[in-house]
mmCIF file of C-alpha atoms in Angstrom:
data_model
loop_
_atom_site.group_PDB
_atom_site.id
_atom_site.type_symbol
_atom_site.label_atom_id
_atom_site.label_comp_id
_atom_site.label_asym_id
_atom_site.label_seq_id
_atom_site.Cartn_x
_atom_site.Cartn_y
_atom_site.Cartn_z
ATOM 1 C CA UNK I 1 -7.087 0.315 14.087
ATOM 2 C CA UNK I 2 -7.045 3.179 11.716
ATOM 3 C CA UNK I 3 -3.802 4.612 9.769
ATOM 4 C CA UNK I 4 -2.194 7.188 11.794
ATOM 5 C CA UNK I 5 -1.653 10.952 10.085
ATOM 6 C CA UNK I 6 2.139 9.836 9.617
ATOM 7 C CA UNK I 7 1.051 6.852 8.020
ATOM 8 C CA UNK I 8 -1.201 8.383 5.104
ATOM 9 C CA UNK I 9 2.219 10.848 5.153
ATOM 10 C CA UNK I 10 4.022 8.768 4.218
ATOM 11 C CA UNK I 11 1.972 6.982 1.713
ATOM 12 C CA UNK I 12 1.002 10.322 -0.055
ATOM 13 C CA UNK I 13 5.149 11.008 -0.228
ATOM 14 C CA UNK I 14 5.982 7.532 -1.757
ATOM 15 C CA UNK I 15 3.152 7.382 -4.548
ATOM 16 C CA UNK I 16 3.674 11.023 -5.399
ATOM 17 C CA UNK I 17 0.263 12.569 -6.954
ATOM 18 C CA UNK I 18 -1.200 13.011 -10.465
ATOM 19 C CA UNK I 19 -3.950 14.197 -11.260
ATOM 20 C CA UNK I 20 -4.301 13.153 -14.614
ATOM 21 C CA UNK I 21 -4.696 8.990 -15.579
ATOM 22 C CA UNK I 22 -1.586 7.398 -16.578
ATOM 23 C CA UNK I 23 -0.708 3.931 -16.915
ATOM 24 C CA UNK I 24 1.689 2.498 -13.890
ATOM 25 C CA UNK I 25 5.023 0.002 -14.184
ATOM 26 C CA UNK I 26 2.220 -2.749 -13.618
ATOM 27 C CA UNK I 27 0.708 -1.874 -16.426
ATOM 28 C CA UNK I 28 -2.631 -0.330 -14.771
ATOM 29 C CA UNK I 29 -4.704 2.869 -15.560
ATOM 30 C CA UNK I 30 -3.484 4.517 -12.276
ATOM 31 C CA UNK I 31 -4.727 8.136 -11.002
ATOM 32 C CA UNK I 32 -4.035 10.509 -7.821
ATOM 33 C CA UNK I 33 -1.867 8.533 -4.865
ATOM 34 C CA UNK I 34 -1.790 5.315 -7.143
ATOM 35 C CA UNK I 35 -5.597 4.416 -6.809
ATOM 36 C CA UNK I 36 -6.185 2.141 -9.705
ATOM 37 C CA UNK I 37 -9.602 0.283 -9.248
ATOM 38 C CA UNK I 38 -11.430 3.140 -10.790
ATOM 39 C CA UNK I 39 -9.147 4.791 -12.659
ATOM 40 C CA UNK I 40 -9.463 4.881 -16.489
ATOM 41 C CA UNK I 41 -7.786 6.696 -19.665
ATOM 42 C CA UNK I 42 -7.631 10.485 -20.010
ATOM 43 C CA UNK I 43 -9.378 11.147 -16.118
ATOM 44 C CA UNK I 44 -8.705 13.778 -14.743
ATOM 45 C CA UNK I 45 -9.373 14.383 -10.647
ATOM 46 C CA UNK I 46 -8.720 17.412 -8.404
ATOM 47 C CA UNK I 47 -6.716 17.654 -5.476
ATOM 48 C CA UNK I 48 -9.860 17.211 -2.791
ATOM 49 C CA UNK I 49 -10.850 13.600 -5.053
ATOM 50 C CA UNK I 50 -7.674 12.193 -5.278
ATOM 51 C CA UNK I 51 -7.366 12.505 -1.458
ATOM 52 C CA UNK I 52 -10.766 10.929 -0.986
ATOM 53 C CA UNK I 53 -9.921 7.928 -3.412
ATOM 54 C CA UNK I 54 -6.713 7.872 -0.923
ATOM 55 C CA UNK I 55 -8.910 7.503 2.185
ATOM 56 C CA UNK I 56 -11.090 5.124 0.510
ATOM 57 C CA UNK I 57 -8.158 2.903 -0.661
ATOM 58 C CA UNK I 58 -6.935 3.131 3.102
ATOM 59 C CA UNK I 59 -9.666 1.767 4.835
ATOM 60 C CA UNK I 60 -10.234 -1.253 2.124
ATOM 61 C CA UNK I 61 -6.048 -1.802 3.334
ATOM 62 C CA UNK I 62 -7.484 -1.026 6.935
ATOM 63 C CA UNK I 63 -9.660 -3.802 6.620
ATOM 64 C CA UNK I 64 -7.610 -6.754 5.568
ATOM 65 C CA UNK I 65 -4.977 -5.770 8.307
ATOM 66 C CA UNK I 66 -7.038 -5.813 10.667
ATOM 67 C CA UNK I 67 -9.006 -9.224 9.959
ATOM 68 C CA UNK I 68 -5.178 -10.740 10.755
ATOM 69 C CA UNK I 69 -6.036 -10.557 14.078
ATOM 70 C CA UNK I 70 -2.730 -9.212 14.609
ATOM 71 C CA UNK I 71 -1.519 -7.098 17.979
ATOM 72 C CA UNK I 72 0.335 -4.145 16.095
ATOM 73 C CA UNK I 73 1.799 -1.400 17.182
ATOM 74 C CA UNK I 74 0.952 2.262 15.419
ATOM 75 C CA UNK I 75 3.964 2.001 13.335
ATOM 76 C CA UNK I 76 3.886 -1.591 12.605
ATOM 77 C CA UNK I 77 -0.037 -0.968 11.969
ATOM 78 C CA UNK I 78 0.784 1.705 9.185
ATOM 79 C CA UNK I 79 3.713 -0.176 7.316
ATOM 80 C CA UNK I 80 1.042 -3.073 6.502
ATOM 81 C CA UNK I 81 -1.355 -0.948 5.454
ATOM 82 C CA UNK I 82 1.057 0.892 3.141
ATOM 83 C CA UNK I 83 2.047 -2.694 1.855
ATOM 84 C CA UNK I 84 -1.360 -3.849 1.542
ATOM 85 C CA UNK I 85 -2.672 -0.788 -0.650
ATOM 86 C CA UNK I 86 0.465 -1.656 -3.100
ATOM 87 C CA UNK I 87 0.353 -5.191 -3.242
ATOM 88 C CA UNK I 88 -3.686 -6.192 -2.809
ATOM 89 C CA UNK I 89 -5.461 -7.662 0.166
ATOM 90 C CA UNK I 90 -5.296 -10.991 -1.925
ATOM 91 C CA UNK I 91 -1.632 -11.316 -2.163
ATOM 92 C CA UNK I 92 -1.128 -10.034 1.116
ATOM 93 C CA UNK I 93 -3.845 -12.442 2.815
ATOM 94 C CA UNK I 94 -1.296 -15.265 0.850
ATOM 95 C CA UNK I 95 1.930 -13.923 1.668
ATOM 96 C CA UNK I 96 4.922 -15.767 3.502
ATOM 97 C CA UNK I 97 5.226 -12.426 5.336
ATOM 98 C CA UNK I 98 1.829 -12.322 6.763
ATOM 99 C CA UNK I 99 2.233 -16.344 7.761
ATOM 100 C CA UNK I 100 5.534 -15.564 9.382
ATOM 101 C CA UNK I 101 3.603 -12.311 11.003
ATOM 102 C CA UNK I 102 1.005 -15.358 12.878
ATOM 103 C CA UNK I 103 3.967 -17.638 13.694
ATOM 104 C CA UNK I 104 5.675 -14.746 15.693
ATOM 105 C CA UNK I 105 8.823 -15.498 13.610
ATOM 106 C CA UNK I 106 12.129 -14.137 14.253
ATOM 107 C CA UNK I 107 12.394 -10.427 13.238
ATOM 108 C CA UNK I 108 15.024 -11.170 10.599
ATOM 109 C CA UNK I 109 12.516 -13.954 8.963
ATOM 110 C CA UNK I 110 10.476 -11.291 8.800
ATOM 111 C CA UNK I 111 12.634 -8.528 7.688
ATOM 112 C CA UNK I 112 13.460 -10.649 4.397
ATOM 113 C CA UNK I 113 10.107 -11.315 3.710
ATOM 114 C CA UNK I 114 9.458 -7.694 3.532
ATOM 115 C CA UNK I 115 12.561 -7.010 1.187
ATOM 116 C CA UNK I 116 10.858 -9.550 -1.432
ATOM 117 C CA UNK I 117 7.827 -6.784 -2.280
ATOM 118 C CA UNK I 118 9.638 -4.271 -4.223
ATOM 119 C CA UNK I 119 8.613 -5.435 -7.931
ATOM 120 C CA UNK I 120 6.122 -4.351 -10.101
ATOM 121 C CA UNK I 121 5.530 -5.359 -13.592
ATOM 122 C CA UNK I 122 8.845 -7.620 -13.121
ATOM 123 C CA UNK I 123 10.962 -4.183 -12.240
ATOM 124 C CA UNK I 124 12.424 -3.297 -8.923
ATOM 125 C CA UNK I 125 10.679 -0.427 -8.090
ATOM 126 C CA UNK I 126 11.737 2.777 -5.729
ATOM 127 C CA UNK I 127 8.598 3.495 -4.044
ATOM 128 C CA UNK I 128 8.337 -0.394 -2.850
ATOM 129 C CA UNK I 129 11.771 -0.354 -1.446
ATOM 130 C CA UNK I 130 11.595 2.837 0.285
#
């Protein structure tokens, strides 16, 4: 599966854009829709990069959703990729959520697992709750 148009929507309207480097709550040199594995002091980016660094971001999420071997719906599909390009394939791959996700756990087991991933740098942040 791929990330649906309202998907990347949605990710572009939580993470905001800048196109200048700054460092994130987490404490990493972050750039455009929060990509951070290249990102470095005083970069700058245009509009058309920072929405390629986006796509590129995606599909690494893309990926580790869809080695799950989940059966997601669009929607479903999109929230875990949103999740997994804030939180890492690594933490998501060892997450109580994703283990609860293969049990086929009760919806409200699951709904509290998702409420735990709104920190960053040890403060409750906005764009993870929303």
């Amino acid at each position: 599966m791929q990330i649906s148009r309202a998907g990347i929507e949605l990710v572009k309207r939580h993470e905001g854009l800048r196109l200048e480097s700054y460092i994130c709550p987490a404490g990493r040199w972050t750039i455009g829709y929060g990509h951070t594995s290249t990102a470095q002091r005083g970069q700058k980016i245009t509009q058309e990069r920072a929405d390629e660094l986006l796509r590129l971001d995606l599909m690494t999420a893309e990926a580790a959703v869809n080695s799950t071997g989940l059966n997601l719906e669009q929607h479903q599909f999109d929230a875990l990729v949103s999740l997994v390009f804030n939180i890492g394939a690594d933490a998501f791959n060892k997450s109580t959520l994703l283990r609860r996700l293969k049990d086929g756990a009760p919806a409200q087991l699951i709904r509290d697992q998702w409420r735990r991933w709104v920190m960053a740098g040890g403060k409750r942040m906005s764009g993870l709750v929303k």
